[in-house]
Every structure is written in structure tokens, then in C-alpha cells.
mmCIF file of C-alpha atoms and ligand atoms in Angstrom:
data_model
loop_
_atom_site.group_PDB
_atom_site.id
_atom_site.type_symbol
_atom_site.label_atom_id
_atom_site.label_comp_id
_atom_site.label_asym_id
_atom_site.label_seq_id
_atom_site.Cartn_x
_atom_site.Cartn_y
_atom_site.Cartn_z
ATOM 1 C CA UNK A 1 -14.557 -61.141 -36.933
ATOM 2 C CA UNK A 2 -13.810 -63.723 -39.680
ATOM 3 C CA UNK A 3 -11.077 -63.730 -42.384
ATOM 4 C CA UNK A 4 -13.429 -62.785 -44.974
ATOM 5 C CA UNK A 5 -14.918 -59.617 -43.363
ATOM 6 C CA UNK A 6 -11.403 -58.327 -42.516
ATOM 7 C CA UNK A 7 -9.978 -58.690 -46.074
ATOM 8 C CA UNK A 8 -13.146 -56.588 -47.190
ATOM 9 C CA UNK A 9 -12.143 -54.114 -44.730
ATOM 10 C CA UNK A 10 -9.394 -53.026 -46.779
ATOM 11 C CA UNK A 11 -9.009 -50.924 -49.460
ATOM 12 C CA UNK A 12 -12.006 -48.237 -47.548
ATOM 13 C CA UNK A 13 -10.189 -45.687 -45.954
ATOM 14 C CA UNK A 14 -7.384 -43.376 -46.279
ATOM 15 C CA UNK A 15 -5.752 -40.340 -44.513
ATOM 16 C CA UNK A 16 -8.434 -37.331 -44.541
ATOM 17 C CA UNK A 17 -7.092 -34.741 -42.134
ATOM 18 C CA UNK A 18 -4.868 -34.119 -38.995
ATOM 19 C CA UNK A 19 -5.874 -31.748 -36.110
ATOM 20 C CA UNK A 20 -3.120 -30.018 -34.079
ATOM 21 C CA UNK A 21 -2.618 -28.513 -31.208
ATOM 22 C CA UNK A 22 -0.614 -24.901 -31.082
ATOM 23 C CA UNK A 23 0.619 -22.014 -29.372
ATOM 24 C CA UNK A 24 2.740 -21.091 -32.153
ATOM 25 C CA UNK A 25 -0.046 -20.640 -34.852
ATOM 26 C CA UNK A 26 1.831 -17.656 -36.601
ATOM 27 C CA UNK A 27 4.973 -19.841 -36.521
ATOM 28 C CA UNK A 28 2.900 -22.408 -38.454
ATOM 29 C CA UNK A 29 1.217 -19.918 -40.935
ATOM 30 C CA UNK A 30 4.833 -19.445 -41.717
ATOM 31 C CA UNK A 31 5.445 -22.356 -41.770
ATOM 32 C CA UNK A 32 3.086 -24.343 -43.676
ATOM 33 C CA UNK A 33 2.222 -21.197 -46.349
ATOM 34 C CA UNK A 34 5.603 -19.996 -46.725
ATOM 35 C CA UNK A 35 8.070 -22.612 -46.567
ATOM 36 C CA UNK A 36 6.053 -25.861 -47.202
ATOM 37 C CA UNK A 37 3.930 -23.872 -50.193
ATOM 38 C CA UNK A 38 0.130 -25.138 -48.607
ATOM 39 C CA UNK A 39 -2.955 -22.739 -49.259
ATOM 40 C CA UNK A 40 -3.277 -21.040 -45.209
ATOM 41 C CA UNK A 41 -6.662 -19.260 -43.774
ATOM 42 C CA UNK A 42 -7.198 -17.841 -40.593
ATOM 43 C CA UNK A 43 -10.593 -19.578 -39.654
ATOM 44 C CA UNK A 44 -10.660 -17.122 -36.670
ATOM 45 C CA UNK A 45 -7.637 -16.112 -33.742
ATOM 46 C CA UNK A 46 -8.062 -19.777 -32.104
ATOM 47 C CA UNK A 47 -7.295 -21.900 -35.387
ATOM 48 C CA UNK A 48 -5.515 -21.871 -38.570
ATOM 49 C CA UNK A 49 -6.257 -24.309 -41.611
ATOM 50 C CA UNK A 50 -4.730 -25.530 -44.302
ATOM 51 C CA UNK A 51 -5.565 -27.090 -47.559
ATOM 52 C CA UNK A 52 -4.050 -28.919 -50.445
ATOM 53 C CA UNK A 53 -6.919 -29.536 -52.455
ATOM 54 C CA UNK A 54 -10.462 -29.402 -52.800
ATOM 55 C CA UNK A 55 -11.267 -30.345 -49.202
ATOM 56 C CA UNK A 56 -12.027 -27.291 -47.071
ATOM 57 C CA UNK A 57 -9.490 -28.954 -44.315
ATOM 58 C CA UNK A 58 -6.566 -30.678 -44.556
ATOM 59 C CA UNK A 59 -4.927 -29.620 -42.082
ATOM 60 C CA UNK A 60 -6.632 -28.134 -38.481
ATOM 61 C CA UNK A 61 -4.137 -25.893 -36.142
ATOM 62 C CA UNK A 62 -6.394 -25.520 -33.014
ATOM 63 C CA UNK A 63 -4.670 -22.762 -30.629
ATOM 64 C CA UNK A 64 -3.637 -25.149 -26.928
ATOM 65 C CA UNK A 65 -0.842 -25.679 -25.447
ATOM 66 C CA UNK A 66 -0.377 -29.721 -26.307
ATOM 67 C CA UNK A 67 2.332 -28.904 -29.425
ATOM 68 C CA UNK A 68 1.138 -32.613 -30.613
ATOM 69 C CA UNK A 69 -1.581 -33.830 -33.028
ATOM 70 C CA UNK A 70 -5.160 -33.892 -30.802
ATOM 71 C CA UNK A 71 -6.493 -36.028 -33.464
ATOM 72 C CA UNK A 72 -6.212 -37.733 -37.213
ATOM 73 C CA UNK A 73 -9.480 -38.008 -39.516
ATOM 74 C CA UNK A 74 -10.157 -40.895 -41.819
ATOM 75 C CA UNK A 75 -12.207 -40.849 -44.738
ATOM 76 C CA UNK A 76 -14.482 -44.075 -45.143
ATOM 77 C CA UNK A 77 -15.353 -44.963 -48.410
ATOM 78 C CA UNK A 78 -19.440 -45.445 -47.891
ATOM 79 C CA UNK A 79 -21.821 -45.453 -44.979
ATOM 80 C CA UNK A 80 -21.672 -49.228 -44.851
ATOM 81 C CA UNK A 81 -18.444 -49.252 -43.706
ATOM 82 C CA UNK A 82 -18.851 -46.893 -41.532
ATOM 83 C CA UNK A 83 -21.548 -48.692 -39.568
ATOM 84 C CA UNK A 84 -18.882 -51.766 -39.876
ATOM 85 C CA UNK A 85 -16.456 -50.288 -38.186
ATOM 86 C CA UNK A 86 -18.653 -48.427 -35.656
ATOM 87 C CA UNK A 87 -19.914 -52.336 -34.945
ATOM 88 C CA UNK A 88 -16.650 -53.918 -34.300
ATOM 89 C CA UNK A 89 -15.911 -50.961 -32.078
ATOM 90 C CA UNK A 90 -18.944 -51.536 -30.036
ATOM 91 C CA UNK A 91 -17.921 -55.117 -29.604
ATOM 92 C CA UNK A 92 -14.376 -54.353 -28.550
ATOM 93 C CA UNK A 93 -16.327 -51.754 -25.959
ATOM 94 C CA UNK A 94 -14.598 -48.998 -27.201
ATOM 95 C CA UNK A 95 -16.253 -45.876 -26.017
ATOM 96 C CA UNK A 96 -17.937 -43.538 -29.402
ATOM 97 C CA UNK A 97 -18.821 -39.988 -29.644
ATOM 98 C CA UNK A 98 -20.641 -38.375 -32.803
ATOM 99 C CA UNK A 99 -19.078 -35.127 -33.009
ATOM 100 C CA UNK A 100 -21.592 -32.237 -32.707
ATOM 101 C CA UNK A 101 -22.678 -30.042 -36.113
ATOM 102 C CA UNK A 102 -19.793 -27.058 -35.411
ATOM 103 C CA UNK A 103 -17.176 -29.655 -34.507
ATOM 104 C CA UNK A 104 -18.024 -31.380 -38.054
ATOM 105 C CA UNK A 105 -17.774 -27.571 -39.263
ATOM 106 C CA UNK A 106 -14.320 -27.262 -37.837
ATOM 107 C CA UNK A 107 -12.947 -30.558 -39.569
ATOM 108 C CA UNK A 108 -14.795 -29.856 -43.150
ATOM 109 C CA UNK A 109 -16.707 -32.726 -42.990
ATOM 110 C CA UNK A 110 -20.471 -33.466 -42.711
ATOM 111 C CA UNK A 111 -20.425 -35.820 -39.707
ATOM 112 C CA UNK A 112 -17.897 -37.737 -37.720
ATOM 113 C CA UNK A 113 -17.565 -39.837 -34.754
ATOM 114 C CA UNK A 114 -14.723 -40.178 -33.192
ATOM 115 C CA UNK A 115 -12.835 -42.423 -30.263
ATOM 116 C CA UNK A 116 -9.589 -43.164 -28.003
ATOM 117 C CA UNK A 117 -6.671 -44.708 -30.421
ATOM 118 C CA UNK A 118 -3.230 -45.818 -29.762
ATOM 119 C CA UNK A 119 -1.382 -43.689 -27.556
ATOM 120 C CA UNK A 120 -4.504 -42.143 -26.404
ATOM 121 C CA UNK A 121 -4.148 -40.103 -29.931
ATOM 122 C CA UNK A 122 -7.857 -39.363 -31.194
ATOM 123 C CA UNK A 123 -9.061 -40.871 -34.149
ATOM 124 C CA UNK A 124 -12.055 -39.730 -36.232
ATOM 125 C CA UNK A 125 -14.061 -41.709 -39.096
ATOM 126 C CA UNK A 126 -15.850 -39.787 -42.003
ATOM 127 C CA UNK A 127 -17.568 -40.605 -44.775
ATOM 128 C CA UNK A 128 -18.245 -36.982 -46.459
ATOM 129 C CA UNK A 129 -16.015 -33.970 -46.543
ATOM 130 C CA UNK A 130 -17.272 -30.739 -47.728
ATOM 131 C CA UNK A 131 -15.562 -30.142 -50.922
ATOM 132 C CA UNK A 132 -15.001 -26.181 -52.356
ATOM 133 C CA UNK A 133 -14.343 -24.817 -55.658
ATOM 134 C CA UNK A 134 -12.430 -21.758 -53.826
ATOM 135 C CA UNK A 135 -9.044 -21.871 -55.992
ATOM 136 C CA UNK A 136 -6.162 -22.827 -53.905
ATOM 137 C CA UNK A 137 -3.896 -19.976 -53.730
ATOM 138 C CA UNK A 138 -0.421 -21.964 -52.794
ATOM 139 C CA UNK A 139 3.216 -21.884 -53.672
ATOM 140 C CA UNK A 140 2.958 -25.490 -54.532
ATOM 141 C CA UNK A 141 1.637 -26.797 -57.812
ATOM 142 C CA UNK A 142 0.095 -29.393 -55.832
ATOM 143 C CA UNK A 143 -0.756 -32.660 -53.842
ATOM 144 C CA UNK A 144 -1.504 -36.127 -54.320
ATOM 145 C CA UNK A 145 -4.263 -37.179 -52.531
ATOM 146 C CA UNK A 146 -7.488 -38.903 -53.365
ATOM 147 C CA UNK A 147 -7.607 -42.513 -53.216
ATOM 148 C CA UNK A 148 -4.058 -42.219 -51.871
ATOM 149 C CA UNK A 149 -5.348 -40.217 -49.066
ATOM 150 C CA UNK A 150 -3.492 -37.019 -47.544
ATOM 151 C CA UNK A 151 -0.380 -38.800 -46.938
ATOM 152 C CA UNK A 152 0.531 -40.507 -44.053
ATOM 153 C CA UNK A 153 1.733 -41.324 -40.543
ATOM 154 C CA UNK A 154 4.737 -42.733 -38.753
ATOM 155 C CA UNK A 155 3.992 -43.313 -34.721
ATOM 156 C CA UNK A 156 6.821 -44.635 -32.500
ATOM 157 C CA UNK A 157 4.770 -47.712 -29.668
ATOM 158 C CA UNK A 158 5.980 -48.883 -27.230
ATOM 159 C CA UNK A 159 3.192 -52.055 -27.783
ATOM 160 C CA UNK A 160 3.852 -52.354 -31.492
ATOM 161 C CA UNK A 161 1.919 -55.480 -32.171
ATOM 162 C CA UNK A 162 -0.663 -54.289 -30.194
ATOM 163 C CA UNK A 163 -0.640 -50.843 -32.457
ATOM 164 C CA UNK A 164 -0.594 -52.596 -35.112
ATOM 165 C CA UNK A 165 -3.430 -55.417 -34.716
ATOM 166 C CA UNK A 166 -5.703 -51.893 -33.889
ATOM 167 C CA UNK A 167 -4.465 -51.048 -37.457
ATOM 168 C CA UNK A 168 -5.498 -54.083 -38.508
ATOM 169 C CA UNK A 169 -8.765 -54.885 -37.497
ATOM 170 C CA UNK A 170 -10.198 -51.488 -37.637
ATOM 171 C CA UNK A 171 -8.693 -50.094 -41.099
ATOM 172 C CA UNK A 172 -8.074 -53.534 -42.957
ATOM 173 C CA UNK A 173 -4.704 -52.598 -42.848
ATOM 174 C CA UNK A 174 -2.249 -54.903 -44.839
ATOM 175 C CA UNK A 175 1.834 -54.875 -44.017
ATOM 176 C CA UNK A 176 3.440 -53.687 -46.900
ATOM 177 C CA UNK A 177 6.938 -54.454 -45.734
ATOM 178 C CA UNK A 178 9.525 -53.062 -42.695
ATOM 179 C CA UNK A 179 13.020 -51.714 -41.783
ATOM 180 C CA UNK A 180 15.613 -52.947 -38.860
ATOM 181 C CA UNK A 181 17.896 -50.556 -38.441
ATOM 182 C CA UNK A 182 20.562 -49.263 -35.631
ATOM 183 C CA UNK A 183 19.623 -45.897 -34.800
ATOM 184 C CA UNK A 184 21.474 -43.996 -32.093
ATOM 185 C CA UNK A 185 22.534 -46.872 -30.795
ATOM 186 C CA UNK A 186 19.183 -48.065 -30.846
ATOM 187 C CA UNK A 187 17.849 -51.108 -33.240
ATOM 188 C CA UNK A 188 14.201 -49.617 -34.308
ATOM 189 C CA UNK A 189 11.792 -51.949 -36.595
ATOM 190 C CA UNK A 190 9.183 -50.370 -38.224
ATOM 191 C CA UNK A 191 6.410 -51.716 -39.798
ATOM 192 C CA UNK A 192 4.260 -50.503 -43.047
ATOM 193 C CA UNK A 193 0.390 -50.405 -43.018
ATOM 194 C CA UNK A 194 -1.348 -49.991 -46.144
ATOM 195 C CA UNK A 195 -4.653 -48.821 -46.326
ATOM 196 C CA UNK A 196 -4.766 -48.510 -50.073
ATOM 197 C CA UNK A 197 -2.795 -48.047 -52.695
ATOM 198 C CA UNK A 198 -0.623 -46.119 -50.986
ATOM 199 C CA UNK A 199 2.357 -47.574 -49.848
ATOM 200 C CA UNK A 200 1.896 -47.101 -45.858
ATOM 201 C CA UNK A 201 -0.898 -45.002 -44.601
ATOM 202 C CA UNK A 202 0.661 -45.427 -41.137
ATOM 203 C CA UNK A 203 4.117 -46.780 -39.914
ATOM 204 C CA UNK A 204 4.883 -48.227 -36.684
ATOM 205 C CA UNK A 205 8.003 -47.883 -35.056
ATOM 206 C CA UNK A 206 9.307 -49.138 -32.026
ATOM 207 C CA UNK A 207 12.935 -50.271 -30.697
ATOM 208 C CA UNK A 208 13.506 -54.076 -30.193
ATOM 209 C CA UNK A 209 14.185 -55.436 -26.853
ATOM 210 C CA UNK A 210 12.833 -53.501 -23.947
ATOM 211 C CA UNK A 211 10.418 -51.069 -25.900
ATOM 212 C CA UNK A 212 11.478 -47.237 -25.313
ATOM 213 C CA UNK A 213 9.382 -44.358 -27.126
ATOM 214 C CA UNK A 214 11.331 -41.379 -26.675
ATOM 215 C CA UNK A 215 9.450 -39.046 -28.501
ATOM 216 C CA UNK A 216 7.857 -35.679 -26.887
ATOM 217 C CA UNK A 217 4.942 -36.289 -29.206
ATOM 218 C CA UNK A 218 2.228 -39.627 -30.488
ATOM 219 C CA UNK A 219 2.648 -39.012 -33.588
ATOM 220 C CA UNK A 220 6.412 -38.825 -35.348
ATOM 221 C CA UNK A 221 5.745 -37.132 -38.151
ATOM 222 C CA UNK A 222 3.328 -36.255 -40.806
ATOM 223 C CA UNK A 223 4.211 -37.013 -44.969
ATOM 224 C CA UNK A 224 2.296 -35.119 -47.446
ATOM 225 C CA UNK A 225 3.102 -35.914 -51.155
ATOM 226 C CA UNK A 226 3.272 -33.188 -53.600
ATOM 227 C CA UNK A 227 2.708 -33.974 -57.317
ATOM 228 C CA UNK A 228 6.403 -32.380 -58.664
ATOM 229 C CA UNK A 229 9.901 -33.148 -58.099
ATOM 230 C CA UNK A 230 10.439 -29.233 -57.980
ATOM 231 C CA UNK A 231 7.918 -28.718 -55.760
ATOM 232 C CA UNK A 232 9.645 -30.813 -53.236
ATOM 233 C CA UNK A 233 13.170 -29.545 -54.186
ATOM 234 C CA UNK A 234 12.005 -25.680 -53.727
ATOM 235 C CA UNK A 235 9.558 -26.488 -50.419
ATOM 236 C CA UNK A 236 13.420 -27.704 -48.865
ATOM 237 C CA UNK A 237 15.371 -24.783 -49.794
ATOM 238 C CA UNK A 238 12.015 -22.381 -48.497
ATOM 239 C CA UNK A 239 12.606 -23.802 -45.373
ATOM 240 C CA UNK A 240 16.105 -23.451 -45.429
ATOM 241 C CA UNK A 241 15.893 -19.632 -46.613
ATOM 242 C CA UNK A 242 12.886 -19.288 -43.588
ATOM 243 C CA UNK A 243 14.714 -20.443 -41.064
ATOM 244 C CA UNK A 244 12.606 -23.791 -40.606
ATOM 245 C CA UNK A 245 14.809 -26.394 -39.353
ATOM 246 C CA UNK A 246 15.592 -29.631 -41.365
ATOM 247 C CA UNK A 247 15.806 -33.044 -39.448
ATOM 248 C CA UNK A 248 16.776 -35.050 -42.445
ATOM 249 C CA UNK A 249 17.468 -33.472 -45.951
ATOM 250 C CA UNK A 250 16.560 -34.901 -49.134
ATOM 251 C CA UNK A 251 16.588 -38.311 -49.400
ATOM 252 C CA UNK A 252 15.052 -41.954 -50.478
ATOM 253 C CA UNK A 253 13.358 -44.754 -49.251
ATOM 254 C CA UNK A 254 14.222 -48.461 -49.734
ATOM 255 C CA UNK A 255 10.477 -49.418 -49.989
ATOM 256 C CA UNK A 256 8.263 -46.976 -51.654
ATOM 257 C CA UNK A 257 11.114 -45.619 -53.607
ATOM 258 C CA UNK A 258 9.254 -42.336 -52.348
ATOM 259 C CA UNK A 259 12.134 -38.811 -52.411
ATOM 260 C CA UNK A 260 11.446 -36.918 -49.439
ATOM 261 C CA UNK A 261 13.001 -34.468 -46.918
ATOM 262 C CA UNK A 262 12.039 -34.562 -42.663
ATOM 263 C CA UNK A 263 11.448 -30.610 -42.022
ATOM 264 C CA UNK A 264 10.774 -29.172 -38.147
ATOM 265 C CA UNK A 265 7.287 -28.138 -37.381
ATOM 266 C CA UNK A 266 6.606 -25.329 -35.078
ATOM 267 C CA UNK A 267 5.045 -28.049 -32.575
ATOM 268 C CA UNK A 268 8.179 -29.790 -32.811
ATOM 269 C CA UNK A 269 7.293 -33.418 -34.552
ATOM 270 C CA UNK A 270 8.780 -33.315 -38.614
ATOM 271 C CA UNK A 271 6.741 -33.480 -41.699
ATOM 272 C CA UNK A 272 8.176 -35.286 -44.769
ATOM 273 C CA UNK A 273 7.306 -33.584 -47.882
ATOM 274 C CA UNK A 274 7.587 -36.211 -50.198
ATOM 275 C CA UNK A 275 7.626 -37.003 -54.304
ATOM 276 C CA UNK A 276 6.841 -39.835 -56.031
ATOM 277 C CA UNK A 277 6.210 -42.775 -53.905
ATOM 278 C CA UNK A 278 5.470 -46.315 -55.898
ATOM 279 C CA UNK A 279 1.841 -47.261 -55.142
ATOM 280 C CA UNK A 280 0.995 -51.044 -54.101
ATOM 281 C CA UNK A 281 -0.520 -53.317 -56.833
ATOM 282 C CA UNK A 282 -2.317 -55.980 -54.802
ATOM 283 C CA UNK A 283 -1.786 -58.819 -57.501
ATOM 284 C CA UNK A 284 1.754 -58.673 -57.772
ATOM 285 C CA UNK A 285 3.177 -56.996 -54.356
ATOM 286 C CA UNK A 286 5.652 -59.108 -52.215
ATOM 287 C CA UNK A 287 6.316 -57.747 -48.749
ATOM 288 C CA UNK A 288 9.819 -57.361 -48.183
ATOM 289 C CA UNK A 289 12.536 -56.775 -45.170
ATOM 290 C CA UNK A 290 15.094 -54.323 -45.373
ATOM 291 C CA UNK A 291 17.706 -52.942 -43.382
ATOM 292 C CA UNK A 292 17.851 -49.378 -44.029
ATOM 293 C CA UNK A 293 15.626 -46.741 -43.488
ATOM 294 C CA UNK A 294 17.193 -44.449 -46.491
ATOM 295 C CA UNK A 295 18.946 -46.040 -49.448
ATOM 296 C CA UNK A 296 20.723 -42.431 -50.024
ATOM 297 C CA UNK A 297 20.644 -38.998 -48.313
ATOM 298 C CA UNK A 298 18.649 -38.097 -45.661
ATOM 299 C CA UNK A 299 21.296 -36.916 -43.584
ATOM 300 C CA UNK A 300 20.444 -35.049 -40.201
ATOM 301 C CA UNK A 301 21.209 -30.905 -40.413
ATOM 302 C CA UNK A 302 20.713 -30.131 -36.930
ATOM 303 C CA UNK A 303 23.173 -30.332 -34.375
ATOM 304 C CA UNK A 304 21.840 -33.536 -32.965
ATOM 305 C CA UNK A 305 23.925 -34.022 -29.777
ATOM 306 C CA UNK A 306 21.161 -31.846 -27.088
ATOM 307 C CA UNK A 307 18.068 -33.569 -29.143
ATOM 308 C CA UNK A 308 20.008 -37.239 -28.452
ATOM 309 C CA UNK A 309 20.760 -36.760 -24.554
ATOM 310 C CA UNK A 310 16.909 -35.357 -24.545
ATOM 311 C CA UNK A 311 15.669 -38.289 -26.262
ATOM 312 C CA UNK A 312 17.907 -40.644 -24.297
ATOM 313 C CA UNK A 313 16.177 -39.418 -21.297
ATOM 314 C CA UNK A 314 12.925 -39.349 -22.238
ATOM 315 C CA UNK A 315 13.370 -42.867 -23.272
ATOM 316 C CA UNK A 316 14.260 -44.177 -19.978
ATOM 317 C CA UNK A 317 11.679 -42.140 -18.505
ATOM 318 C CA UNK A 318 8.786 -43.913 -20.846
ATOM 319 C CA UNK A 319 9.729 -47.284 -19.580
ATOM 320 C CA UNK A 320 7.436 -46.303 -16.384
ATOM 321 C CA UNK A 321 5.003 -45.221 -18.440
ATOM 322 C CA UNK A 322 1.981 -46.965 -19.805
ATOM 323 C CA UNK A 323 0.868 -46.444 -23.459
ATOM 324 C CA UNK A 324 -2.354 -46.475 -23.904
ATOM 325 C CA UNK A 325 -4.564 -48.844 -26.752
ATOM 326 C CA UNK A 326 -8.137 -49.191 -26.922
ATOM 327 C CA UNK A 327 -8.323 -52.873 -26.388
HETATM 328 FE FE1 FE2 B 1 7.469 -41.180 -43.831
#
């Protein structure tokens, strides 16, 4: 593909949904209504959805026993670049399905086709998503989305600059900036990928030297943005009052400035609720390193001595592990 047709890849796409896999859907009804403040509907006793704004999905809880996201949707901005995208797929020999007409139903979307991504995670291109004038009927005053997308997400690799060229080439992605930091006696770099104005539409984390991914789950965790401070601020103590676990409390970002607190899902990966973040301005943006992942706060609550030795094993386990990436 030639310079040219990858810097017109960018600025097409953004976050459209996530699809998980539960046991635990009342835990997450709970969860996700209650504490986080999303409009919740029972689509029927297999799967739960939530939304944050006009889209009929957002978010897809599908009843299995994985506890992990199945799949992430992107919205394409126009047919054209769908067909782009299919194209450089076919070329890489990356295996596409179209997703049948009740699997389309499921997302909210008219059509999708979907395909093998990093870590063997599923990832699903859109153009249309069926929009509803149902009011939302939420605790939160609401999201950001739109051009910004749903929010974004942060996977640990243990091939990061494989990960990230699949970014790349497929979504246009553009680095925005990264971290180096020590981190349980670990030294993790993550990388920002910017699909659009949004500061990172995915992150990519791995640890430098021999490359461990500890995590249980591909995907680390999920950020939604909500449009208030207070609806941040009273999402945290909801949790807190609910029970809900908190794996970082409030805190900010170095880089997109963004306020945000790391909450416990059900499945056991975190979601960020987040306020605030500073959108990219491609004429004037200059990527940056730093060397902190929070400039203030964002200090663990949980007893984090069991979830270390856990993750300490884990990570010596995934060193015999391959990690999957479509080419
Ligand atoms: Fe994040």
C-alpha cells in the first residue's frame, strides 16, 4: 500500500461497539445500569445491552462462559472505505465473514463483516448502525461519542509492533504519544493510536525486554467518556456504595489530560469512566514521551497482593504461549 493511501486511511473509523462474553449478566445489569449510570435492556435471557446514545447497541453482553470481550465493532465512515479495507485484507489473506441479517440485528447495525484480530480478539467493520429515538433512560447525563467514537481500548501484546502495524495499516492509525513506566516491578511501554480526534482509540501495552502479557483477558480495559465532571465523580462513589470494586480511583493522565477512574467489571477486565479528555488537532499536535502513566491519583483500592502473585504467574506462563496476529 503506498504512503498516500495509508494517510487517507485515517481519520474513517472510530470505536462503535464491544461484544462480551458473560455468565454474570445480572452482575453486569448491576453493574453497568446501577453503578456506571448506562441505559440497560434485557434483549432476551441470553444477552443484555447497553446504550449511551442514540445507537441501539453500545454495548453487547452475550451469556458464555469466556468472561472476555468476543469482539469490538468499528464504525467506517462510508462504503468506500469499507471496500478499502476489505481489499487490503484480502491481500494480506486474512480470512472475511459477512455476518448474517440476525447477527447484524444483535450488534444494531445494518451489515458487518467481521475477521481474526490481534490476540485472536474479533474485530468487526460497519458502516451503518441503526439509530433510535427511544429516550435513554440512564443515571448519567450522558456520553461523548460521535466522531470521537464510544471510547476506547487498552490491550496488553506480547508482539507490540506487530499489534500495532495491524493498527496501522488497517485503521490509519497515527501514534499520538506513549508512557515507560515501572510497574510491579515491571517496565511497561504503551503506545497511543489515534483513529480520530480522539486522543487514542486503542493503546498498546506491553513490558520491555522479554514480552510477558499477564492478563486473564485480550482486552485490558474498556474507557467510555461521559460528558460531566459529576457524572464521573457520582458513577465512582455508585460503585463504591454497590459494592463494584475499584482498580484505580480517580485520577489523570499525562497525555490526554483525560480524569478518569479504573472500576472492576463483572468479567473481571476494568472500565475507565472518563471526563474530559483533550482531542488531537492534526496541524499543531507533537507526539510526546512520558514517564508516567498518571500525573496524580489513580491509586489502586484493592488489596493487590493475591491479584500480583496471580499475574506474576500468569506472566511466566504466557511466555510459552503464542499470541496470535493476522499477518
Ligand atoms: Fe484508558
Amino acid at each position: 500500500m503506498s504512503e498516500i493511501d495509508q494517510k487517507n486511511l485515517f481519520n474513517f473509523s472510530r470505536l462503535g461497539y464491544a461484544i462480551i462474553e458473560s455468565n454474570r449478566l445480572d452482575e453486569w445489569i448491576a453493574f453497568g445500569r446501577d453503578a456506571i449510570g448506562m441505559h440497560a435492556e434485557y434483549l432476551s435471557r441470553d444477552a443484555l445491552s447497553f446504550r449511551m446514545d442514540s445507537h441501539t447497541r453500545r454495548i453487547l453482553i452475550q451469556k458464555g462462559k469466556l468472561e472476555d470481550f468476543s469482539a469490538l465493532g468499528f464504525q467506517l465512515i462510508g462504503e468506500e472505505y469499507l471496500d478499502k479495507i476489505l481489499e487490503i485484507l484480502k491481500k494480506r489473506k486474512v480470512e472475511i465473514r459477512k455476518g448474517t441479517e440476525a447477527e447484524a440485528v444483535l450488534r444494531g447495525v445494518k451489515s458487518f463483516w467481521g475477521f481474526s484480530g490481534p490476540k485472536g480478539l474479533r474485530i468487526e467493520i460497519f458502516t451503518d448502525p441503526i439509530l433510535t429515538d427511544t429516550p435513554l433512560s440512564m443515571l448519567s447525563k450522558g456520553f461523548v461519542t460521535g466522531q470521537f467514537g464510544m471510547g476506547h481500548v487498552a490491550m496488553v501484546s506480547k508482539r507490540p509492533e506487530k499489534t500495532i502495524e495491524f493498527w496501522k495499516e488497517i485503521f490509519g492509525a497515527r501514534i499520538s504519544d506513549s508512557i515507560r513506566q515501572k510497574l510491579s516491578g515491571m517496565t511497561v511501554d504503551i503506545t497511543f493510536l489515534r483513529m480520530n480526534p480522539r486522543h487514542h482509540s486503542v493503546a498498546v501495552a506491553s513490558t520491555t525486554g522479554l514480552h510477558l502479557d499477564p492478563l486473564p483477558t485480550r482486552v485490558q480495559h474498556l474507557n467510555i467518556e461521559v460528558k460531566n465532571l459529576e457524572d464521573m465523580t457520582e458513577a465512582y462513589l455508585r460503585c463504591r456504595k454497590l459494592g463494584f470494586e475499584i482498580a484505580h480511583g480517580i485520577g489523570q493522565h499525562p497525555n490526554d489530560l483525560e480524569l478518569s477512574f479504573y472500576a472492576i467489571t463483572p468479567s473481571g477486565f476494568e472500565l475507565e469512566v472518563g471526563w474530559n479528555p483533550i482531542p488531537v488537532s492534526e496541524t499543531d499536535w507533537k507526539e510526546m514521551k512520558y514517564k508516567q502513566i498518571s500525573s496524580w491519583g489513580h491509586q489502586p483500592e484493592i488489596s493487590t497482593v493475591l491479584p500480583r502473585v496471580n499475574e506474576f504467574r500468569r506472566g511466566i506462563a504466557s511466555l510459552f504461549r503464542s499470541e496470535y496476529i493476522p499477518f
